[in-house]
Structure formats: structure tokens, C-alpha cells
Short mmCIF file of C-alpha atoms in Angstrom, two decimals:
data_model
loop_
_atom_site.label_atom_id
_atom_site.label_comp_id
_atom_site.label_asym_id
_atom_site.label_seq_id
_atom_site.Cartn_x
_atom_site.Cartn_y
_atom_site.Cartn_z
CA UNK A 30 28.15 101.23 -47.83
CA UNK A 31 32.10 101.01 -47.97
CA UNK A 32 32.62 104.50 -46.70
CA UNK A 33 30.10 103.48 -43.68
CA UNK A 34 32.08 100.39 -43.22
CA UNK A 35 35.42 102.32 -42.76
CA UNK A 36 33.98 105.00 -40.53
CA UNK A 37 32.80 102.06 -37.92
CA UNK A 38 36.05 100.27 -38.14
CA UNK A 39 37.71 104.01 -37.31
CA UNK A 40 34.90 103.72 -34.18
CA UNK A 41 36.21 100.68 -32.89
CA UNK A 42 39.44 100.85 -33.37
CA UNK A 43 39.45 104.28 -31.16
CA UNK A 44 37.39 102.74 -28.81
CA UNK A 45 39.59 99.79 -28.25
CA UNK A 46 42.55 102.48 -27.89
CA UNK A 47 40.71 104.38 -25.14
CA UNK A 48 39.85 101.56 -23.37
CA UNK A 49 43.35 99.96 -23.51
CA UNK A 50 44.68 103.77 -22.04
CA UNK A 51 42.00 103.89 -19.68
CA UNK A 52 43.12 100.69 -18.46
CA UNK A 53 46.89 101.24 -18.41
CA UNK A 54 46.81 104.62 -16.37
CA UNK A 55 44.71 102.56 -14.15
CA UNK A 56 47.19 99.86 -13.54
CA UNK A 57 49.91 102.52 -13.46
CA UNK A 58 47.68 104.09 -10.71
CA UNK A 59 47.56 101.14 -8.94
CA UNK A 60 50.97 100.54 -8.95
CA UNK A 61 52.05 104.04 -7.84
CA UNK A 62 49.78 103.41 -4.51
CA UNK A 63 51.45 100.14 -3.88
CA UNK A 64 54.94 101.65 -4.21
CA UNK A 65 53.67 104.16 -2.02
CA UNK A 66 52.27 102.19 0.41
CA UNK A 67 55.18 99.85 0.63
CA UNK A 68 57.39 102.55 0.90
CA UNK A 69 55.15 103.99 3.72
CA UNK A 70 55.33 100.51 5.65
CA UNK A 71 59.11 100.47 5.36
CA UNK A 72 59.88 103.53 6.97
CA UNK A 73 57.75 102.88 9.81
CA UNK A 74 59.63 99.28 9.75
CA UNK A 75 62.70 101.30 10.32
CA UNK A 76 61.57 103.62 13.05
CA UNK A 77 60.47 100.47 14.64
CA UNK A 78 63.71 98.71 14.59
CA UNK A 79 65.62 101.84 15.08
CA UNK A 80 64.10 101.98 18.18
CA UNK A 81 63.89 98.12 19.06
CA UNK A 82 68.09 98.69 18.53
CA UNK A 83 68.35 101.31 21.10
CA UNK A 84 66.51 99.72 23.41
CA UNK A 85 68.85 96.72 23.26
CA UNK A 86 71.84 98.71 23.00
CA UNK A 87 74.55 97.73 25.39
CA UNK A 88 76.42 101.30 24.54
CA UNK A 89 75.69 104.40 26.68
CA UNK A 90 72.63 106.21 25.80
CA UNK A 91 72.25 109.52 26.58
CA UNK A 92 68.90 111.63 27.19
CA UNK A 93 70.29 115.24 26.24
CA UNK A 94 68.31 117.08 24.41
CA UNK A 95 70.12 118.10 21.27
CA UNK A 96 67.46 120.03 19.34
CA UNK A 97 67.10 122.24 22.49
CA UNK A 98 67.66 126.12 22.60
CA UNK A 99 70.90 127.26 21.54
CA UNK A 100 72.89 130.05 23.18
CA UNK A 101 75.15 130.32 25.83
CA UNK A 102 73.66 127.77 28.54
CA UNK A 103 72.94 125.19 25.99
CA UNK A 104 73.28 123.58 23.10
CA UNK A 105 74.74 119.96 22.14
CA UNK A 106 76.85 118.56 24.76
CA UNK A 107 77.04 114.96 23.08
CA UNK A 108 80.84 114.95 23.26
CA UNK A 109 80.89 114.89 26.57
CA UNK A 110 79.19 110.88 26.78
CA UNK A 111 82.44 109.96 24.56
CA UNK A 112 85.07 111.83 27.05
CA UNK A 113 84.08 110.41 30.45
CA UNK A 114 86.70 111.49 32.70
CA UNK A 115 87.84 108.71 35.43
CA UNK A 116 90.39 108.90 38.08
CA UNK A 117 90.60 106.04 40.98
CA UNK A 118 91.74 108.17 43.68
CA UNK A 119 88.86 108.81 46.49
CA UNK A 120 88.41 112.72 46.68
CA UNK A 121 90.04 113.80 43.70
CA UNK A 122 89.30 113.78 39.91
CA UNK A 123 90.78 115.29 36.52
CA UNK A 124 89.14 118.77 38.36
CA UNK A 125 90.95 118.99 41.30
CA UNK A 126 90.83 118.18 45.04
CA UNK A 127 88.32 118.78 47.38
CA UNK A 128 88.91 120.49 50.77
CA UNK A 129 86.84 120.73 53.56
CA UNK A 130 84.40 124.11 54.15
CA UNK A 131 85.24 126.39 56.80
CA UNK A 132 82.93 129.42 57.68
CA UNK A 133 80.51 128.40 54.91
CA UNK A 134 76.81 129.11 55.95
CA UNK A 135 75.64 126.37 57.79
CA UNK A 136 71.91 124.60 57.93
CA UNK A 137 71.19 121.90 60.66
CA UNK A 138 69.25 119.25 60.05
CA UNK A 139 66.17 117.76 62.67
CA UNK A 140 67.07 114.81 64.17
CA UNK A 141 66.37 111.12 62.47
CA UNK A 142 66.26 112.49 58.92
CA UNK A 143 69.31 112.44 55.81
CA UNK A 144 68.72 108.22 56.26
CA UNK A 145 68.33 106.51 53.28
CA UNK A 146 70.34 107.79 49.27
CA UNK A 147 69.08 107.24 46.28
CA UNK A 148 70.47 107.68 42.66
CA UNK A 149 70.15 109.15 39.41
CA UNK A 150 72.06 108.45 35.88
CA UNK A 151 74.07 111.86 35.25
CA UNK A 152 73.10 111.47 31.45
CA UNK A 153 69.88 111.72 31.91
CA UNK A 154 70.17 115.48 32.82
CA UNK A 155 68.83 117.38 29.32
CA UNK A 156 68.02 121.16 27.99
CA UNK A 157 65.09 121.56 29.86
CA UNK A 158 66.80 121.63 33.19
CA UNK A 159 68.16 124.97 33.09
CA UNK A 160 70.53 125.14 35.57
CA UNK A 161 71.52 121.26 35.84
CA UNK A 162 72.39 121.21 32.09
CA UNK A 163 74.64 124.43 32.35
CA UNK A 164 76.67 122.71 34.97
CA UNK A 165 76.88 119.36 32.79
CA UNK A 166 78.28 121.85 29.96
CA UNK A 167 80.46 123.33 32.34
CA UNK A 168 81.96 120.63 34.39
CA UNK A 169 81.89 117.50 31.52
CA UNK A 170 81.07 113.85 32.62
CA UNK A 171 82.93 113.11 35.00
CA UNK A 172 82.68 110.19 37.32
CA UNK A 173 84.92 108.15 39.77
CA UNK A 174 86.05 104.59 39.67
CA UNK A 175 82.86 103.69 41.66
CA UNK A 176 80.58 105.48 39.08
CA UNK A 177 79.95 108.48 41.27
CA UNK A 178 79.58 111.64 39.44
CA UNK A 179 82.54 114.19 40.62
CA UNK A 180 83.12 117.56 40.20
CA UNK A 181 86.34 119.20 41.99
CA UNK A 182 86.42 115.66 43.57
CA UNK A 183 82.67 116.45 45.45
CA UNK A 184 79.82 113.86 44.58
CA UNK A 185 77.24 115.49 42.15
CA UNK A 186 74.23 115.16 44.05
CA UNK A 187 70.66 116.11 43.93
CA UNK A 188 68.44 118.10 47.15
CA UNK A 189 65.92 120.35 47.70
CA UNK A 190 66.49 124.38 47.60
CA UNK A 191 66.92 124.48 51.72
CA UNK A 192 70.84 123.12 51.04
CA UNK A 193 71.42 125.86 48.38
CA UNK A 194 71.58 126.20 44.91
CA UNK A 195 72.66 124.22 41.61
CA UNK A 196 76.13 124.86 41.34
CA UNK A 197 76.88 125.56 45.32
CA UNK A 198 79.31 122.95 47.19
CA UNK A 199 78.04 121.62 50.43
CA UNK A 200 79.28 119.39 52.53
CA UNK A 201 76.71 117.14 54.49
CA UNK A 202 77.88 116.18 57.91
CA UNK A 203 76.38 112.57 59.31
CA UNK A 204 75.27 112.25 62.99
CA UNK A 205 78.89 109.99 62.92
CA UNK A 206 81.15 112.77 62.10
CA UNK A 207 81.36 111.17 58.24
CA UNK A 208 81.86 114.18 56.09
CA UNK A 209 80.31 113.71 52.10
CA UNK A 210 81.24 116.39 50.51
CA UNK A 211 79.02 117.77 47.30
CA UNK A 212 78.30 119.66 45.16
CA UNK A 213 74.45 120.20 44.12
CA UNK A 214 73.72 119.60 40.72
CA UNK A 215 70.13 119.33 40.62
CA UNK A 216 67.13 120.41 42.89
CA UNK A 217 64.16 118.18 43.75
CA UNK A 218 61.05 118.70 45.38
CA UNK A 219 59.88 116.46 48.71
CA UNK A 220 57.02 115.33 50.99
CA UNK A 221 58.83 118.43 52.88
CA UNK A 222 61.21 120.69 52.85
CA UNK A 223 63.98 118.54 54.21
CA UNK A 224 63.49 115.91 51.25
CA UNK A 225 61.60 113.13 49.67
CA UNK A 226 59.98 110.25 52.21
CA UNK A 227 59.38 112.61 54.89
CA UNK A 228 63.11 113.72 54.69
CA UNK A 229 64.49 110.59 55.44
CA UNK A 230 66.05 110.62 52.07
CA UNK A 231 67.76 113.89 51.61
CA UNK A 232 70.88 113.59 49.14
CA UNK A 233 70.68 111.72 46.27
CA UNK A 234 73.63 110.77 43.96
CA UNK A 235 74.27 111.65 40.32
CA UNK A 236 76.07 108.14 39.09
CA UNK A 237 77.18 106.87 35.72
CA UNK A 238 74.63 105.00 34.18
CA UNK A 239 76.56 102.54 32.28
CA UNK A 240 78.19 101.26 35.43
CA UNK A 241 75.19 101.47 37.80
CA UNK A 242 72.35 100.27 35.25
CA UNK A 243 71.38 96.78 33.49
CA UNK A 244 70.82 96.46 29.98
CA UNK A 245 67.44 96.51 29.94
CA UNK A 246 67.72 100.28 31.42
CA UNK A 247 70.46 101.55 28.94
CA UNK A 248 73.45 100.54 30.73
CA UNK A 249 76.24 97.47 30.98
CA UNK A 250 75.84 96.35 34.37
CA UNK A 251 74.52 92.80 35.21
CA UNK A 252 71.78 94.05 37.71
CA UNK A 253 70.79 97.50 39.15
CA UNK A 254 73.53 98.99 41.77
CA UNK A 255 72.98 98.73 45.20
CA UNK A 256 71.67 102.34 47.07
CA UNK A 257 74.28 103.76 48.73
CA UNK A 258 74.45 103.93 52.37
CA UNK A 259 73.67 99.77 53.00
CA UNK A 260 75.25 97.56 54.67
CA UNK A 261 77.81 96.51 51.47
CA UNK A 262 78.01 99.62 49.99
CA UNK A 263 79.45 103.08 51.81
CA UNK A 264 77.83 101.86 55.27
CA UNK A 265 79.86 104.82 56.55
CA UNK A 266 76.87 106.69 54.72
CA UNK A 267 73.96 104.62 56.62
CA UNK A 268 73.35 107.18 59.81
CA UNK A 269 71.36 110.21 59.84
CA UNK A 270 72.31 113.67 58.69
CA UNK A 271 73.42 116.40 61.36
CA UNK A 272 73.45 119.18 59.54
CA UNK A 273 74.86 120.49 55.76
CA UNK A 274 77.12 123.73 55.14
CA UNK A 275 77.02 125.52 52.05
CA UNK A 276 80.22 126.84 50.70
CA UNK A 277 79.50 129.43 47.62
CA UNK A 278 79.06 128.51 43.96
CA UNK A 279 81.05 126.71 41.64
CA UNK A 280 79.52 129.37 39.06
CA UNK A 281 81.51 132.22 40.67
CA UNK A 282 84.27 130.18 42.01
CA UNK A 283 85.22 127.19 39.96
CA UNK A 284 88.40 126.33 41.61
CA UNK A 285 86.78 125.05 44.40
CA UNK A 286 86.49 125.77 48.14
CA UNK A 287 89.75 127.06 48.37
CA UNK A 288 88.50 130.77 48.01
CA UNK A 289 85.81 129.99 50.27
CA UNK A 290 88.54 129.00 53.01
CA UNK A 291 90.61 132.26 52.53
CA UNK A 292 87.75 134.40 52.74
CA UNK A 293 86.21 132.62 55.68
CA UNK A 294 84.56 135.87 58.06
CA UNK A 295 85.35 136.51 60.99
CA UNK A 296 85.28 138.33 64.15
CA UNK A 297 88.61 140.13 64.47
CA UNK A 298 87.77 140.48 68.39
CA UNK A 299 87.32 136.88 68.87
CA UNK A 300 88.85 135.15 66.16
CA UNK A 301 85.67 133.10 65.79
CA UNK A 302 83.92 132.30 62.50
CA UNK A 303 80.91 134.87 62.38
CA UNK A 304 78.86 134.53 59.86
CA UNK A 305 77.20 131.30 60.68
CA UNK A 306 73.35 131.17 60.58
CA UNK A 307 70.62 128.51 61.44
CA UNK A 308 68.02 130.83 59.29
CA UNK A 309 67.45 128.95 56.16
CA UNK A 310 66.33 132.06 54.53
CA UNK A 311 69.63 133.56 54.87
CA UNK A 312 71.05 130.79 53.49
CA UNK A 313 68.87 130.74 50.32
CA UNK A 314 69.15 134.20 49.97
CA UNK A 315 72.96 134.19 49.99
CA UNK A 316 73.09 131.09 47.61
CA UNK A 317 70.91 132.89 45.18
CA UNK A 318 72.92 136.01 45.03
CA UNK A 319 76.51 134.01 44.61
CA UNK A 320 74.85 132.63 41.55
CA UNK A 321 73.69 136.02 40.10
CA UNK A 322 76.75 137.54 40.93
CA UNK A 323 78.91 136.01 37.43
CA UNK A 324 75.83 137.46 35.77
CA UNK A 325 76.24 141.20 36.93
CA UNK A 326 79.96 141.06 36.40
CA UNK A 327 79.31 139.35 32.80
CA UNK A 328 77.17 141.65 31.33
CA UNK A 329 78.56 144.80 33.20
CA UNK A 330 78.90 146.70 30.04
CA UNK A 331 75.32 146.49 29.66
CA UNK A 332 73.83 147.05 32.90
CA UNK A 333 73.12 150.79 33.83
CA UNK A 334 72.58 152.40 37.37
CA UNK A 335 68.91 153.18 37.40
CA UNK A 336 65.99 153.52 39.40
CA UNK A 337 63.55 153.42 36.29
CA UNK A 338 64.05 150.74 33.94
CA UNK A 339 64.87 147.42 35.93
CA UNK A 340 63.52 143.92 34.76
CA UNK A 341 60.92 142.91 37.04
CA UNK A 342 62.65 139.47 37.70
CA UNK A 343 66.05 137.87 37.55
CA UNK A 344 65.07 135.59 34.69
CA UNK A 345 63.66 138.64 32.38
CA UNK A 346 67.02 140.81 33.54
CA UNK A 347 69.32 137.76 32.55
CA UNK A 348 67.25 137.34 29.25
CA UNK A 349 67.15 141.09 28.39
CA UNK A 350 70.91 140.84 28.55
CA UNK A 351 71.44 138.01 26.21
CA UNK A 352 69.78 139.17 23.86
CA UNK A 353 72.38 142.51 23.91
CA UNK A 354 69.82 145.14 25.46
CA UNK A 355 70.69 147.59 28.02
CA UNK A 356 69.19 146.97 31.55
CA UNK A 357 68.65 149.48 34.92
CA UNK A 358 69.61 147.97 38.29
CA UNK A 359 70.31 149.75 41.54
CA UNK A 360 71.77 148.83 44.72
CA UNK A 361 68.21 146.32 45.91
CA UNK A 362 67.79 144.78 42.39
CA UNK A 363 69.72 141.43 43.51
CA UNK A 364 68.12 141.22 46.55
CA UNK A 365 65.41 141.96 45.28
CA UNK A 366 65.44 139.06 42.74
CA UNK A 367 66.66 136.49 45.26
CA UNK A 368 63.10 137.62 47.25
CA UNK A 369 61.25 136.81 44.55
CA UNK A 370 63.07 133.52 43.54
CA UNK A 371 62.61 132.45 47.54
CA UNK A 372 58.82 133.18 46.71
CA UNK A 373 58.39 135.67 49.23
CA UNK A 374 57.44 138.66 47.06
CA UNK A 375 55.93 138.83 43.70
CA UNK A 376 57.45 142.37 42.41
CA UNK A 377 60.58 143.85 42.41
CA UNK A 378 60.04 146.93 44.39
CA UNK A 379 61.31 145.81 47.99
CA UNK A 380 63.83 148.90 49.43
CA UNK A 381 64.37 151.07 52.07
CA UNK A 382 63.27 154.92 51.76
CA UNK A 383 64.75 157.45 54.48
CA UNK A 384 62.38 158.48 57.46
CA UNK A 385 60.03 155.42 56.36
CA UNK A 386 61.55 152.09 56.00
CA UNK A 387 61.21 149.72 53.92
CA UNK A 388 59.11 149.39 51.19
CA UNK A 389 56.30 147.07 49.79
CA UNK A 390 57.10 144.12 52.29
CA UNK A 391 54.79 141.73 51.57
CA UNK A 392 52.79 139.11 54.07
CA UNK A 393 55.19 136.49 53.18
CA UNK A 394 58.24 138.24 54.33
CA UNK A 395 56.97 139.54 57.00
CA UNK A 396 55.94 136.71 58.29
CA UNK A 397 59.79 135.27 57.69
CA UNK A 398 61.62 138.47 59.13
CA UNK A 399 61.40 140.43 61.96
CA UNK A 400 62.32 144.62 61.67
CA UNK A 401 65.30 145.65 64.06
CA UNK A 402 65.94 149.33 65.32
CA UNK A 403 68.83 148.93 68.18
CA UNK A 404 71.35 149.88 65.63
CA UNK A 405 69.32 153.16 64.06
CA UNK A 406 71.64 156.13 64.01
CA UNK A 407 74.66 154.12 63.94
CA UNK A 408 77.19 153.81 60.84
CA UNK A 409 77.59 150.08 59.55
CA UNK A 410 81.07 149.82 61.55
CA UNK A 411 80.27 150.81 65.20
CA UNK A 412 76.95 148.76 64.74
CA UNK A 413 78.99 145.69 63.65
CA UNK A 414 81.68 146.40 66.65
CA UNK A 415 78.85 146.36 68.85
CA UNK A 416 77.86 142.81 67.52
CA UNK A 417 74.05 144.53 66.15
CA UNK A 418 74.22 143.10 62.92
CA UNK A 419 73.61 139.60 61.86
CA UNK A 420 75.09 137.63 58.82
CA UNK A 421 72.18 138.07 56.43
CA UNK A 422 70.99 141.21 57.52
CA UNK A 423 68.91 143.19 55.21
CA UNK A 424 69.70 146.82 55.94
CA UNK A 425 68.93 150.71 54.98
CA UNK A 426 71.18 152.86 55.37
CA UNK A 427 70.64 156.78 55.38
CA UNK A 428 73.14 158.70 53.88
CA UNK A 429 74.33 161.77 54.18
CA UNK A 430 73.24 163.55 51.53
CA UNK A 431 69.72 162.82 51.89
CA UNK A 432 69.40 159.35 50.01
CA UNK A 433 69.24 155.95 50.66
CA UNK A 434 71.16 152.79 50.02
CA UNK A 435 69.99 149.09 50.64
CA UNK A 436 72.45 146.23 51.41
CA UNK A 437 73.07 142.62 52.93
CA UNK A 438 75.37 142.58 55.84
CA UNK A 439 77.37 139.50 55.01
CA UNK A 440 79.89 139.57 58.12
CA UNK A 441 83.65 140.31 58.19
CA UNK A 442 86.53 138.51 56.19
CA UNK A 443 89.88 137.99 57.97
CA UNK A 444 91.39 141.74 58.02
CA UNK A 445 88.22 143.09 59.80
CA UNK A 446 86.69 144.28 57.14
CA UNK A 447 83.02 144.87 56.21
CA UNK A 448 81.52 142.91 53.49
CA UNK A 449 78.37 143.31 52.26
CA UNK A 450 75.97 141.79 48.60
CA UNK A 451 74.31 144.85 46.87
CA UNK A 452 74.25 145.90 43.13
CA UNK A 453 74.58 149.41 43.22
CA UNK A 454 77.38 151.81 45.12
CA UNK A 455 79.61 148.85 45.84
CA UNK A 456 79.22 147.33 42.59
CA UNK A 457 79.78 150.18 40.19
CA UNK A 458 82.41 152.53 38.64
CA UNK A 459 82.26 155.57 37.14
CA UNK A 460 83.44 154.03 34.00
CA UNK A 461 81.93 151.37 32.13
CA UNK A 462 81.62 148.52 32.75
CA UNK A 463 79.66 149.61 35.83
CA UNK A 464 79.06 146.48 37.41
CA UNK A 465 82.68 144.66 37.12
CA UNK A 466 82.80 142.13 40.61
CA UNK A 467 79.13 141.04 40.65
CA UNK A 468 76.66 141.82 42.94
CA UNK A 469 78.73 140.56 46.31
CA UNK A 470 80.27 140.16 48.44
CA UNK A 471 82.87 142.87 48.67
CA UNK A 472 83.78 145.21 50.64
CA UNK A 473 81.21 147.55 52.50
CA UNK A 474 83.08 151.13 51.11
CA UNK A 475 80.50 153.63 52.97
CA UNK A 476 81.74 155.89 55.38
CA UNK A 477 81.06 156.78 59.22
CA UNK A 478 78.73 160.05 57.38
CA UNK A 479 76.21 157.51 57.12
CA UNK A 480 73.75 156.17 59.53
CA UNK A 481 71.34 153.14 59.69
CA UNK A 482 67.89 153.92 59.16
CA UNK A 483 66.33 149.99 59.60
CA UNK A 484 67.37 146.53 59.44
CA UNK A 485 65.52 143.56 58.11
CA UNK A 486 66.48 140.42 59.70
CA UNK A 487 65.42 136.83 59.13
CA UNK A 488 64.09 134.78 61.69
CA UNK A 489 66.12 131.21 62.74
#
């Protein structure tokens, strides 16, 4: 009866223990999930007031996209928000003066259109704009003691692809005479080609947005800036726009016009500036072949002479490159690729083949050019003597040994001599690197031997 007595004792005392556990890892449980959850509701507390912060912040925020791709067009660019270059003089800043463009390619404008200006904050430009972020990396912040964006003392300014590239400097001339001169550092689509609001708007300005926005927008002003172009701010600005010419890239010429100026072409025989072009084709095509040219000479070490192996378009051939491969190209590639970026063929397999012409034009570029035979049989020099070849001429030439060579007539510079965009003969040595000045323009370096065969021209 003792021994019974003992053994249920043992019974309920273990019970009572296993209970008592049960209960503890159950309040320990408990507590683990409220720890949990409180530390769950904090960090979303901080995210939350992180954000409220910014949002109230009266220091410059910037939109740049710092986890973007890394390489040799991007990466972080924050320093530049902290070193915002300023200067108070009108038409200069920390990157030099501006001058005006002479024998730039020139674009006129219809009547009653280039009206109204809008703006932009600069630091909102980020990694996914290409081309607009590589000329932030390039150029810096810059901005005048207005809060105009300024690069080489132009006003950064936004338009569609009719003015020219990202990177190109234009100056846009008002029905007044006014002269703004620019540099484009973004592209923008429109209700047409001209520009947004049925192109009465047609350059917008990059501007510093802690200058030109309130508070409540990420910048120190008291109120939102005034567009410019009224009546109390740059009324100068308030007529329409006449016409807009284009004077090369800042990618392949960073000092400015100046180089633009001293290689302005001309016709020896009349002294006149010659290469001047109401096509807007011509002028696309051109802009889009200054910018490829830093490429070619870049990566010249890498680029072979080929008819074979050629990247069907100029972003593949750009990212082959970068990534150290060897690439074909041949005298058409470039022009090829500015085709295609101008959306007027989808392939890059436009040339010009002895005894038939040229090759694979599509609809859309036929609809754009027109073929010309008064100069067949001629060389390049007695056809431009004779004035039958046009800035922007596409043109095959049949040479004397039985092959063929394509090329864009781009005019004369100052001494009379022939210059011409390509990315073949021209552009390569017989020594590596093959392609060492780009794709154009230089000089045209094929003899009398060799005859045109066609010529593709642009409409006006």
C-alpha cells in the first residue's frame, strides 16, 4: 500500500512538471511572436518615416538610379548633386564659352510653331536613359545663376529626334533673330514630329530643381518657376521658332563648336557654305553617325574589316565590343546602322553592288529617297566640281578593280577637299587599330580610277 502510494506521488509530481514545461515553452512561444511582430511593425515604422523625411526634405533630392548597370556609360554619379557648378556670367560656365554655329546642318521650322518652353529638373535624369545619363556623367551638374542647366555655356535642353541627337549642339533661331543656343540632352516624343502640343512647344529646358521647385516637389523655392518665354521671364524667348542648326556632337567634339567653325564646308568656287540641307533625313542621318563615330575610333583595336561577321545593329555592335569581342564592319556598316536607328530599314544589309545598285532598299527608304544617275561614270571630284552631289548623298562608287565601295558625300571643308562618313577604306589602316578617326567625316582618299555607279539621295 506504501509502495503504491509512492509510485502515484512519482505520477503527479511528473505530471505537474510536464504541465509546468508545456506551459513555459508556450509562453516563451508567445513571447518570441510578439518580439517578432513588434520588431516587424518597427521596421515598417521606419520605412514609413524614412520616406515621410524625404518627402519633406528641403535638401536636393536626386532620382539617379544608383543600383543601375555598371560599366562604362553608367554607374553612380551621386557626387555630382554635391558639386553643382555655377558661374553668373550669361553664355559661359566652368566648361567654356559658347560660339555661334556656322555651316552646321540646318532644319527650318513651319511657321507659328517653337511658341511656348517648358522645363524639366536635370536630376531627375537616371540609368535608364541611356544616352541622357552618359552626358550627365560626362558633363557634371552644371547650371547657371538662373538655374538653367549649361554645358559649354549652351542650355541643356530637351526635343524630339528631327533637331539631332543627345549630345549634338544646336542653336534654335526665333522668328526675332534671338539666337538660344543648346545643346540636346534628352529626346522626347510629340503630338508630331516638330514637338509636343502640336509643335507649339518645341525646346524644353533642363533646370536645377532646387532653384526652380517648391518644397513640396523636392526643391527650396517658395513656388514653382515661371515657364520661360513669358512676359517676366526671357520674353526675348516668347516668338516662334524659324528654324534650328545642328552643329556635331559634344561626344566627338567636347570642346565645343569651335571645331565645327574651322571645319565649316565649303564651295572653294564660291566661297559659300555648301553643305546646308532642308532634308531632315540628312540631318538625322549625319547626327547619328557623329555619335557612332567615338565608338569606331574607341574600340578600333577590336573592330575587323569584314563582309561576314557584322552585328546586325549599332546597339548589338557597341555591346559586342564592351564586352571585349572582336566585331566585322565594312565601309556601309555606319550607315547602315544610322538607317536602321532612323527606322527606315530593319536589317543591316543596305549597299551598293557594281552593275546593280543598291541593295535591299526597303519601302520606307524608298519612299524617303529618290535614286540619281547624272553623275554615273564620273569620279567623286569632277561630279562634285560639277555641283552633282548633294550634302548627304548616299553613293556607290565602282572601283577599278572590280569592287565596290559605299559612302556619304558630306561636302567640302575649307581647302577644297572631299569629305565623306564611311567605315571602311577611309577609316582603316593596314595596321591595327584599323578603325583609328571614327567612321567620318574625313577626307574622301579615292582616286580619279574610280567611277560612280549610283547615288542615293534624300528628298527635302
Amino acid at each position: 500500500m506504501k509502495k503504491s502510494k509512492t509510485v502515484l506521488i512519482a505520477l503527479i509530481l511528473t505530471l505537474v512538471v510536464t504541465i509546468l514545461c508545456t506551459i513555459r515553452i508556450a509562453y516563451a512561444d508567445s513571447q518570441n511572436k510578439t518580439e517578432a511582430s513588434s520588431n516587424s511593425f518597427g521596421l515598417m515604422q521606419q520605412n514609413f518615416d524614412t520616406k515621410k523625411v524625404e518627402q519633406n526634405s528641403k535638401t536636393s533630392l536626386t532620382s539617379y538610379d544608383k543600383s543601375g548597370p555598371k560599366g562604362e556609360d553608367f554607374g553612380d554619379i551621386s557626387g555630382l548633386s554635391n558639386s553643382l557648378a555655377t558661374n553668373t556670367t550669361l553664355g559661359t560656365n566652368s566648361q567654356g564659352d559658347y560660339s555661334k554655329i556656322v555651316g552646321g546642318s540646318e532644319t527650318t521650322i513651319p511657321k507659328g510653331l517653337g511658341k511656348k518652353h517648358s522645363y524639366t529638373s536635370w536630376q531627375s535624369v537616371n540609368s535608364s536613359n541611356a544616352d541622357a545619363f552618359s552626358l550627365v556623367r560626362k558633363t557634371g551638374l552644371q547650371f547657371d545663376n538662373e538655374g538653367f542647366a549649361r554645358v559649354r555655356g549652351r542650355y541643356v535642353v530637351i526635343c524630339t529626334k528631327v533637331f539631332g541627337a543627345v549630345g549634338d549642339y544646336v542653336d534654335f533661331y526665333k522668328e526675332n533673330g534671338t539666337v538660344i543656343p543648346c545643346i540636346i540632352g534628352d529626346l522626347k516624343g510629340g503630338s508630331n514630329k516638330w514637338g509636343t502640343s502640336g509643335g507649339k512647344d518645341i525646346v524644353d529646358f533642363f533646370v536645377d530643381r532646387n532653384t526652380w521647385y517648391p518644397v513640396d516637389e523636392g526643391g527650396n523655392a517658395s513656388k514653382k518657376h515661371v515657364n520661360p518665354g513669358t512676359k517676366s521671364f526671357h520674353s526675348e524667348w516668347s516668338g516662334t521658332l524659324a528654324k534650328s542648326v545642328n552643329g556635331g556632337s559634344y561626344f566627338s567634339n567636347t570642346s565645343g563648336t569651335k571645331t565645327v567653325q574651322d571645319t565649316t564646308v565649303v564651295d572653294p568656287s564660291t566661297d559659300e557654305i555648301s553643305n546646308k540641307t532642308s532634308s531632315e533625313y540628312v540631318h538625322q542621318m549625319i547626327s547619328l553617325l557623329n555619335s557612332y563615330s567615338p565608338t569606331f575610333n574607341k574600340y578600333g583595336s577590336k573592330i575587323g574589316y569584314s563582309n561576314g561577321y557584322v552585328p546586325q545593329t549599332y546597339s548589338a555592335f557597341l555591346k559586342s565590343l564592351k564586352k571585349g569581342n572582336r566585331v566585322g564592319a565594312n565601309c556601309a556598316t555606319c550607315i547602315n546602322y544610322a538607317l536602321e536607328d532612323m527606322g527606315l530599314i530593319s536589317r543591316c544589309n543596305v549597299y551598293y553592288r557594281h552593275g546593280q545598285g543598291f541593295q535591299n532598299v526597303t519601302t520606307k527608304l524608298s519612299r524617303v529617297t529618290k535614286r540619281i544617275s547624272k553623275a554615273n561614270g564620273l569620279s567623286v571630284k569632277q561630279a562634285s566640281k560639277q555641283g552633282l552631289l548633294k550634302y548627304g548623298d548616299i553613293v556607290g562608287l565602282k572601283l577599278s578593280n572590280g569592287s565596290q565601295h559605299t559612302f556619304v558625300y558630306a561636302g567640302l571643308d575649307k581647302k577644297g577637299r572631299i569629305l565623306n562618313y564611311e567605315s571602311g577604306g577611309s577609316a582603316r589602316k593596314s595596321a591595327a587599330p584599323h578603325f583609328p578617326y571614327g567612321c567620318g567625316p574625313f577626307k574622301f582618299t579615292y582616286g580619279e580610277s574610280h567611277k560612280i555607279g549610283s547615288i542615293l539621295r534624300f528628298v527635302d
